[in-house]
Amino acid sequence: MKRNTMRRNFVPVLMVVLMAFCVTAYGAEAANGEAVELTVFAAASMPETLTKISERYKEECPNVELVFNFDSSGTLKTQIQEGAECDLFISAGQKQMDQLDISADPKVNTEQLDYVKEDTRIDILENKVTLCVSDTSDAGVESFDDLAAALEEGNILMAMGNSDVPVGQYTQKILAYYGLDEEELSSKGVISYGSNVKEVTTQVSEGSVDCGVIYCTDAFSAGLTVTDSATPKMCGQVIYPAAVLKNSSHPEEAAAFLDFLQTDECMEIFEGVGFSPIPQNRG
């Protein structure tokens, strides 16, 4: 009889411990059994990783429903400025986050409007800008040096992101690094554009262009071969900042999910497709 009593006592104690863990780590509302819908705006390069992470998070806090909006960081930034409901924003570039953050350079946030909740912004990931060549291409491009020469000669078609898309902005820096005039190249018909990195990746995958400049994570997801990687000198570092937004209906839960994204478990998922962790955030 004493053994059975211990078993009966152990079960509720265990449940209390688990509930307390969920309150501490992943938000009080979820632990109390109240359904929480958390809207996450994330860069177009993140669907595969965040979808996998969301499945794991559902196991930890089943009452938190993650709703993702994936698109170019520029498009997401504009949607936020236009009043779209968003709890957490993960950008593929600092510029788009700076435009929402009043604490950033005033020259960037020209409207002086603040959408970022104080003390929640953090750099969580680094990506790499890469050159990928279509399997159907016979242009003989194997490096950014080759690409620059081919663009100058006008005998290649390269896909890149639009100017309001981070991957497009990184590509513009690469063109400038080689002293190439984007407007002139575009008028010569050697550049094809995409509204986000997924569109650029698709053009390369389908062979509608000779090559494209995309992130290494998108190359991995699409099964494309990376022929060269841009150095920080060519286009800077590709840092992904994240922040809870001031208009969030569930700021505590959004902050808890952001904390979860920085765990070793999640970082392993990110690293599995080519992302790199920001060193100071590993704990």
mmCIF file of C-alpha atoms in Angstrom:
data_model
loop_
_atom_site.group_PDB
_atom_site.id
_atom_site.type_symbol
_atom_site.label_atom_id
_atom_site.label_comp_id
_atom_site.label_asym_id
_atom_site.label_seq_id
_atom_site.Cartn_x
_atom_site.Cartn_y
_atom_site.Cartn_z
ATOM 1 C CA MET A 1 0.000 0.000 0.000
ATOM 2 C CA LYS A 2 2.800 2.399 0.815
ATOM 3 C CA ARG A 3 4.372 1.812 -2.632
ATOM 4 C CA ASN A 4 1.121 2.625 -4.449
ATOM 5 C CA THR A 5 0.714 5.798 -2.371
ATOM 6 C CA MET A 6 4.171 6.921 -3.392
ATOM 7 C CA ARG A 7 3.285 6.392 -7.050
ATOM 8 C CA ARG A 8 0.077 8.401 -6.708
ATOM 9 C CA ASN A 9 1.996 11.218 -5.025
ATOM 10 C CA PHE A 10 4.820 11.151 -7.545
ATOM 11 C CA VAL A 11 2.623 11.792 -10.609
ATOM 12 C CA PRO A 12 1.134 15.130 -9.456
ATOM 13 C CA VAL A 13 4.525 16.252 -8.191
ATOM 14 C CA LEU A 14 6.064 15.512 -11.579
ATOM 15 C CA MET A 15 3.292 17.437 -13.326
ATOM 16 C CA VAL A 16 3.861 20.437 -11.086
ATOM 17 C CA VAL A 17 7.576 20.380 -11.888
ATOM 18 C CA LEU A 18 6.919 20.202 -15.630
ATOM 19 C CA MET A 19 4.376 23.004 -15.464
ATOM 20 C CA ALA A 20 6.806 25.168 -13.520
ATOM 21 C CA PHE A 21 9.466 24.531 -16.153
ATOM 22 C CA CYS A 22 7.138 25.634 -18.917
ATOM 23 C CA VAL A 23 6.207 28.799 -17.003
ATOM 24 C CA THR A 24 9.845 29.694 -16.488
ATOM 25 C CA ALA A 25 11.141 28.863 -19.915
ATOM 26 C CA TYR A 26 8.338 29.238 -22.399
ATOM 27 C CA GLY A 27 5.611 31.552 -21.080
ATOM 28 C CA ALA A 28 2.983 31.633 -18.385
ATOM 29 C CA GLU A 29 -0.080 31.659 -20.652
ATOM 30 C CA ALA A 30 0.893 28.420 -22.369
ATOM 31 C CA ALA A 31 1.521 26.709 -19.036
ATOM 32 C CA ASN A 32 -1.901 27.738 -17.737
ATOM 33 C CA GLY A 33 -3.512 25.988 -20.685
ATOM 34 C CA GLU A 34 -4.548 29.164 -22.491
ATOM 35 C CA ALA A 35 -4.061 29.038 -26.252
ATOM 36 C CA VAL A 36 -1.531 31.534 -27.551
ATOM 37 C CA GLU A 37 -1.102 32.358 -31.234
ATOM 38 C CA LEU A 38 2.373 33.759 -31.801
ATOM 39 C CA THR A 39 2.988 35.480 -35.138
ATOM 40 C CA VAL A 40 6.582 35.345 -36.337
ATOM 41 C CA PHE A 41 7.779 37.327 -39.355
ATOM 42 C CA ALA A 42 10.950 35.690 -40.667
ATOM 43 C CA ALA A 43 13.298 36.042 -43.624
ATOM 44 C CA ALA A 44 12.578 33.974 -46.727
ATOM 45 C CA SER A 45 15.729 31.934 -46.096
ATOM 46 C CA MET A 46 14.320 30.383 -42.907
ATOM 47 C CA PRO A 47 11.209 28.230 -43.650
ATOM 48 C CA GLU A 48 12.971 24.865 -43.447
ATOM 49 C CA THR A 49 14.706 25.509 -40.141
ATOM 50 C CA LEU A 50 11.892 27.337 -38.363
ATOM 51 C CA THR A 51 9.300 24.763 -39.448
ATOM 52 C CA LYS A 52 11.431 22.023 -37.930
ATOM 53 C CA ILE A 53 12.035 24.062 -34.783
ATOM 54 C CA SER A 54 8.307 24.800 -34.433
ATOM 55 C CA GLU A 55 7.572 21.063 -34.307
ATOM 56 C CA ARG A 56 10.037 20.694 -31.447
ATOM 57 C CA TYR A 57 8.615 23.764 -29.663
ATOM 58 C CA LYS A 58 5.110 22.314 -29.909
ATOM 59 C CA GLU A 59 6.309 19.416 -27.789
ATOM 60 C CA GLU A 60 7.599 21.800 -25.133
ATOM 61 C CA CYS A 61 4.584 24.127 -25.067
ATOM 62 C CA PRO A 62 1.627 22.572 -26.914
ATOM 63 C CA ASN A 63 -0.629 25.565 -26.267
ATOM 64 C CA VAL A 64 1.570 27.950 -28.235
ATOM 65 C CA GLU A 65 0.594 28.040 -31.896
ATOM 66 C CA LEU A 66 3.385 29.480 -34.056
ATOM 67 C CA VAL A 67 2.184 31.261 -37.186
ATOM 68 C CA PHE A 68 4.939 32.153 -39.637
ATOM 69 C CA ASN A 69 5.041 34.786 -42.339
ATOM 70 C CA PHE A 70 8.059 34.164 -44.579
ATOM 71 C CA ASP A 71 9.115 36.770 -47.135
ATOM 72 C CA SER A 72 11.925 39.143 -47.970
ATOM 73 C CA SER A 73 13.005 41.177 -44.950
ATOM 74 C CA GLY A 74 12.182 44.374 -46.830
ATOM 75 C CA THR A 75 8.614 43.239 -47.475
ATOM 76 C CA LEU A 76 8.162 42.117 -43.876
ATOM 77 C CA LYS A 77 9.545 45.404 -42.583
ATOM 78 C CA THR A 78 7.047 47.330 -44.713
ATOM 79 C CA GLN A 79 4.164 45.155 -43.509
ATOM 80 C CA ILE A 80 5.132 45.887 -39.909
ATOM 81 C CA GLN A 81 5.296 49.621 -40.612
ATOM 82 C CA GLU A 82 1.847 49.417 -42.199
ATOM 83 C CA GLY A 83 0.386 47.927 -39.032
ATOM 84 C CA ALA A 84 0.540 44.166 -39.566
ATOM 85 C CA GLU A 85 0.253 42.146 -36.370
ATOM 86 C CA CYS A 86 3.619 40.647 -35.521
ATOM 87 C CA ASP A 87 5.081 39.380 -32.261
ATOM 88 C CA LEU A 88 8.619 38.532 -33.343
ATOM 89 C CA PHE A 89 10.650 39.716 -36.339
ATOM 90 C CA ILE A 90 13.726 37.893 -37.653
ATOM 91 C CA SER A 91 15.484 39.798 -40.427
ATOM 92 C CA ALA A 92 18.164 38.653 -42.851
ATOM 93 C CA GLY A 93 19.803 42.076 -42.635
ATOM 94 C CA GLN A 94 20.526 44.743 -40.051
ATOM 95 C CA LYS A 95 19.196 47.536 -42.277
ATOM 96 C CA GLN A 96 15.589 46.349 -42.157
ATOM 97 C CA MET A 97 15.689 45.955 -38.383
ATOM 98 C CA ASP A 98 17.407 49.338 -37.989
ATOM 99 C CA GLN A 99 14.528 50.957 -39.866
ATOM 100 C CA LEU A 100 12.186 49.717 -37.149
ATOM 101 C CA ASP A 101 14.453 50.473 -34.201
ATOM 102 C CA ILE A 102 14.692 54.040 -32.912
ATOM 103 C CA SER A 103 17.889 53.185 -31.036
ATOM 104 C CA ALA A 104 19.609 52.476 -34.368
ATOM 105 C CA ASP A 105 21.405 55.086 -36.466
ATOM 106 C CA PRO A 106 19.004 58.034 -37.033
ATOM 107 C CA LYS A 107 20.230 58.175 -40.616
ATOM 108 C CA VAL A 108 18.689 54.740 -41.136
ATOM 109 C CA ASN A 109 15.515 55.209 -39.114
ATOM 110 C CA THR A 110 14.606 58.469 -40.825
ATOM 111 C CA GLU A 111 10.980 58.363 -39.662
ATOM 112 C CA GLN A 112 12.075 58.051 -36.022
ATOM 113 C CA LEU A 113 9.376 55.462 -35.380
ATOM 114 C CA ASP A 114 10.037 52.734 -32.866
ATOM 115 C CA TYR A 115 8.580 49.271 -33.359
ATOM 116 C CA VAL A 116 11.159 47.252 -31.413
ATOM 117 C CA LYS A 117 10.549 46.375 -27.778
ATOM 118 C CA GLU A 118 13.413 47.672 -25.668
ATOM 119 C CA ASP A 119 16.189 45.246 -24.704
ATOM 120 C CA THR A 120 14.873 42.387 -26.869
ATOM 121 C CA ARG A 121 16.941 42.865 -30.029
ATOM 122 C CA ILE A 122 19.734 40.362 -30.492
ATOM 123 C CA ASP A 123 21.885 39.031 -33.341
ATOM 124 C CA ILE A 124 21.214 35.298 -33.488
ATOM 125 C CA LEU A 125 22.674 33.907 -36.727
ATOM 126 C CA GLU A 126 25.181 34.451 -39.505
ATOM 127 C CA ASN A 127 24.746 33.316 -43.087
ATOM 128 C CA LYS A 128 27.039 33.326 -46.110
ATOM 129 C CA VAL A 129 26.505 34.868 -49.536
ATOM 130 C CA THR A 130 27.356 32.328 -52.203
ATOM 131 C CA LEU A 131 27.552 31.883 -55.952
ATOM 132 C CA CYS A 132 25.620 28.948 -57.390
ATOM 133 C CA VAL A 133 25.746 27.899 -61.051
ATOM 134 C CA SER A 134 22.915 26.143 -62.858
ATOM 135 C CA ASP A 135 23.567 22.577 -64.001
ATOM 136 C CA THR A 136 22.477 23.589 -67.500
ATOM 137 C CA SER A 137 24.916 26.488 -67.797
ATOM 138 C CA ASP A 138 27.966 26.298 -70.057
ATOM 139 C CA ALA A 139 29.256 29.754 -69.062
ATOM 140 C CA GLY A 140 32.252 28.271 -67.256
ATOM 141 C CA VAL A 141 31.767 30.400 -64.134
ATOM 142 C CA GLU A 142 33.386 28.909 -61.041
ATOM 143 C CA SER A 143 34.101 31.955 -58.887
ATOM 144 C CA PHE A 144 33.039 35.529 -58.266
ATOM 145 C CA ASP A 145 36.103 36.603 -60.264
ATOM 146 C CA ASP A 146 34.785 34.591 -63.227
ATOM 147 C CA LEU A 147 31.323 36.065 -62.722
ATOM 148 C CA ALA A 148 32.625 39.629 -62.749
ATOM 149 C CA ALA A 149 34.503 39.010 -65.988
ATOM 150 C CA ALA A 150 31.506 37.330 -67.630
ATOM 151 C CA LEU A 151 29.170 40.147 -66.613
ATOM 152 C CA GLU A 152 31.548 42.701 -68.044
ATOM 153 C CA GLU A 153 31.705 40.770 -71.309
ATOM 154 C CA GLY A 154 27.929 40.452 -71.361
ATOM 155 C CA ASN A 155 27.785 36.732 -72.081
ATOM 156 C CA ILE A 156 26.005 35.485 -68.981
ATOM 157 C CA LEU A 157 22.658 35.813 -67.191
ATOM 158 C CA MET A 158 22.865 36.193 -63.421
ATOM 159 C CA ALA A 159 19.953 36.193 -60.977
ATOM 160 C CA MET A 160 20.013 38.470 -57.925
ATOM 161 C CA GLY A 161 17.593 39.866 -55.380
ATOM 162 C CA ASN A 162 15.850 43.214 -55.742
ATOM 163 C CA SER A 163 17.413 46.263 -54.098
ATOM 164 C CA ASP A 164 15.010 46.130 -51.143
ATOM 165 C CA VAL A 165 15.956 42.529 -50.354
ATOM 166 C CA PRO A 166 18.996 41.832 -48.139
ATOM 167 C CA VAL A 167 20.484 39.248 -50.522
ATOM 168 C CA GLY A 168 20.089 41.801 -53.316
ATOM 169 C CA GLN A 169 21.825 44.450 -51.238
ATOM 170 C CA TYR A 170 24.716 42.074 -50.525
ATOM 171 C CA THR A 171 24.947 41.353 -54.260
ATOM 172 C CA GLN A 172 25.044 45.070 -55.016
ATOM 173 C CA LYS A 173 28.036 45.359 -52.686
ATOM 174 C CA ILE A 174 29.763 42.531 -54.548
ATOM 175 C CA LEU A 175 29.168 44.267 -57.877
ATOM 176 C CA ALA A 176 30.553 47.504 -56.422
ATOM 177 C CA TYR A 177 33.561 45.584 -55.080
ATOM 178 C CA TYR A 178 34.385 44.593 -58.663
ATOM 179 C CA GLY A 179 33.682 48.084 -59.984
ATOM 180 C CA LEU A 180 30.609 46.968 -61.928
ATOM 181 C CA ASP A 181 27.662 49.273 -62.646
ATOM 182 C CA GLU A 182 24.422 47.431 -61.852
ATOM 183 C CA GLU A 183 22.253 49.789 -63.902
ATOM 184 C CA GLU A 184 24.487 49.339 -66.928
ATOM 185 C CA LEU A 185 24.523 45.567 -66.523
ATOM 186 C CA SER A 186 20.743 45.504 -66.176
ATOM 187 C CA SER A 187 20.314 47.517 -69.362
ATOM 188 C CA LYS A 188 22.554 44.992 -71.150
ATOM 189 C CA GLY A 189 20.158 42.215 -70.114
ATOM 190 C CA VAL A 190 22.632 40.195 -68.072
ATOM 191 C CA ILE A 191 20.760 40.463 -64.751
ATOM 192 C CA SER A 192 17.501 38.790 -63.757
ATOM 193 C CA TYR A 193 15.814 39.836 -60.502
ATOM 194 C CA GLY A 194 13.875 38.057 -57.767
ATOM 195 C CA SER A 195 11.651 39.571 -55.090
ATOM 196 C CA ASN A 196 13.249 37.346 -52.435
ATOM 197 C CA VAL A 197 16.051 34.820 -52.126
ATOM 198 C CA LYS A 198 13.730 31.878 -52.835
ATOM 199 C CA GLU A 199 12.829 33.322 -56.228
ATOM 200 C CA VAL A 200 16.509 33.737 -57.070
ATOM 201 C CA THR A 201 17.173 30.155 -55.953
ATOM 202 C CA THR A 202 14.328 28.853 -58.129
ATOM 203 C CA GLN A 203 15.734 30.598 -61.204
ATOM 204 C CA VAL A 204 19.052 28.831 -60.687
ATOM 205 C CA SER A 205 17.426 25.469 -59.922
ATOM 206 C CA GLU A 206 15.232 25.628 -63.029
ATOM 207 C CA GLY A 207 18.120 26.693 -65.262
ATOM 208 C CA SER A 208 16.443 29.896 -66.430
ATOM 209 C CA VAL A 209 19.695 31.710 -65.588
ATOM 210 C CA ASP A 210 23.363 30.726 -65.678
ATOM 211 C CA CYS A 211 23.942 31.493 -62.033
ATOM 212 C CA GLY A 212 22.636 33.337 -59.017
ATOM 213 C CA VAL A 213 23.818 34.927 -55.795
ATOM 214 C CA ILE A 214 22.024 33.368 -52.829
ATOM 215 C CA TYR A 215 22.668 32.315 -49.243
ATOM 216 C CA CYS A 216 24.475 29.069 -48.525
ATOM 217 C CA THR A 217 21.421 27.924 -46.551
ATOM 218 C CA ASP A 218 19.185 28.231 -49.623
ATOM 219 C CA ALA A 219 21.765 26.453 -51.749
ATOM 220 C CA PHE A 220 21.745 23.608 -49.215
ATOM 221 C CA SER A 221 17.949 23.381 -49.113
ATOM 222 C CA ALA A 222 17.674 23.396 -52.919
ATOM 223 C CA GLY A 223 20.495 20.904 -53.424
ATOM 224 C CA LEU A 224 22.596 23.380 -55.393
ATOM 225 C CA THR A 225 26.374 23.299 -55.549
ATOM 226 C CA VAL A 226 28.164 26.337 -54.141
ATOM 227 C CA THR A 227 31.009 27.365 -56.438
ATOM 228 C CA ASP A 228 32.260 30.323 -54.393
ATOM 229 C CA SER A 229 31.533 32.254 -51.191
ATOM 230 C CA ALA A 230 31.781 36.009 -50.789
ATOM 231 C CA THR A 231 34.223 37.319 -48.204
ATOM 232 C CA PRO A 232 33.266 39.968 -45.615
ATOM 233 C CA LYS A 233 35.476 42.375 -47.575
ATOM 234 C CA MET A 234 33.238 41.889 -50.600
ATOM 235 C CA CYS A 235 29.850 42.389 -48.974
ATOM 236 C CA GLY A 236 30.204 42.499 -45.191
ATOM 237 C CA GLN A 237 28.869 39.955 -42.725
ATOM 238 C CA VAL A 238 25.395 38.521 -43.164
ATOM 239 C CA ILE A 239 23.937 38.877 -39.677
ATOM 240 C CA TYR A 240 20.361 37.977 -38.756
ATOM 241 C CA PRO A 241 18.941 40.160 -35.948
ATOM 242 C CA ALA A 242 15.728 39.280 -34.127
ATOM 243 C CA ALA A 243 13.489 41.300 -31.816
ATOM 244 C CA VAL A 244 10.135 41.283 -30.076
ATOM 245 C CA LEU A 245 7.919 44.064 -31.390
ATOM 246 C CA LYS A 246 6.172 46.683 -29.286
ATOM 247 C CA ASN A 247 2.750 45.877 -30.735
ATOM 248 C CA SER A 248 3.057 42.215 -29.730
ATOM 249 C CA SER A 249 -0.039 40.830 -28.025
ATOM 250 C CA HIS A 250 2.134 38.223 -26.308
ATOM 251 C CA PRO A 251 5.523 39.832 -25.568
ATOM 252 C CA GLU A 252 6.487 37.346 -22.853
ATOM 253 C CA GLU A 253 5.773 34.352 -25.069
ATOM 254 C CA ALA A 254 7.582 36.000 -27.987
ATOM 255 C CA ALA A 255 10.632 36.588 -25.790
ATOM 256 C CA ALA A 256 10.450 32.991 -24.567
ATOM 257 C CA PHE A 257 10.436 31.655 -28.140
ATOM 258 C CA LEU A 258 13.362 33.921 -28.997
ATOM 259 C CA ASP A 259 15.225 32.426 -26.037
ATOM 260 C CA PHE A 260 14.374 28.953 -27.301
ATOM 261 C CA LEU A 261 15.820 29.793 -30.733
ATOM 262 C CA GLN A 262 19.183 30.412 -29.064
ATOM 263 C CA THR A 263 19.391 27.020 -27.353
ATOM 264 C CA ASP A 264 21.987 24.470 -28.427
ATOM 265 C CA GLU A 265 19.223 22.248 -29.784
ATOM 266 C CA CYS A 266 17.966 24.933 -32.160
ATOM 267 C CA MET A 267 21.465 26.027 -33.117
ATOM 268 C CA GLU A 268 22.201 22.479 -34.246
ATOM 269 C CA ILE A 269 19.196 22.687 -36.576
ATOM 270 C CA PHE A 270 20.354 26.045 -37.927
ATOM 271 C CA GLU A 271 23.930 24.827 -38.389
ATOM 272 C CA GLY A 272 22.640 21.756 -40.209
ATOM 273 C CA VAL A 273 21.655 23.882 -43.215
ATOM 274 C CA GLY A 274 24.642 26.229 -43.172
ATOM 275 C CA PHE A 275 23.859 28.947 -40.640
ATOM 276 C CA SER A 276 26.534 29.861 -38.122
ATOM 277 C CA PRO A 277 25.794 30.899 -34.526
ATOM 278 C CA ILE A 278 26.873 34.275 -33.224
ATOM 279 C CA PRO A 279 29.662 33.254 -30.774
ATOM 280 C CA GLN A 280 28.573 35.416 -27.843
ATOM 281 C CA ASN A 281 25.099 33.898 -27.945
ATOM 282 C CA ARG A 282 26.202 30.323 -27.396
ATOM 283 C CA GLY A 283 25.701 29.276 -23.816
#
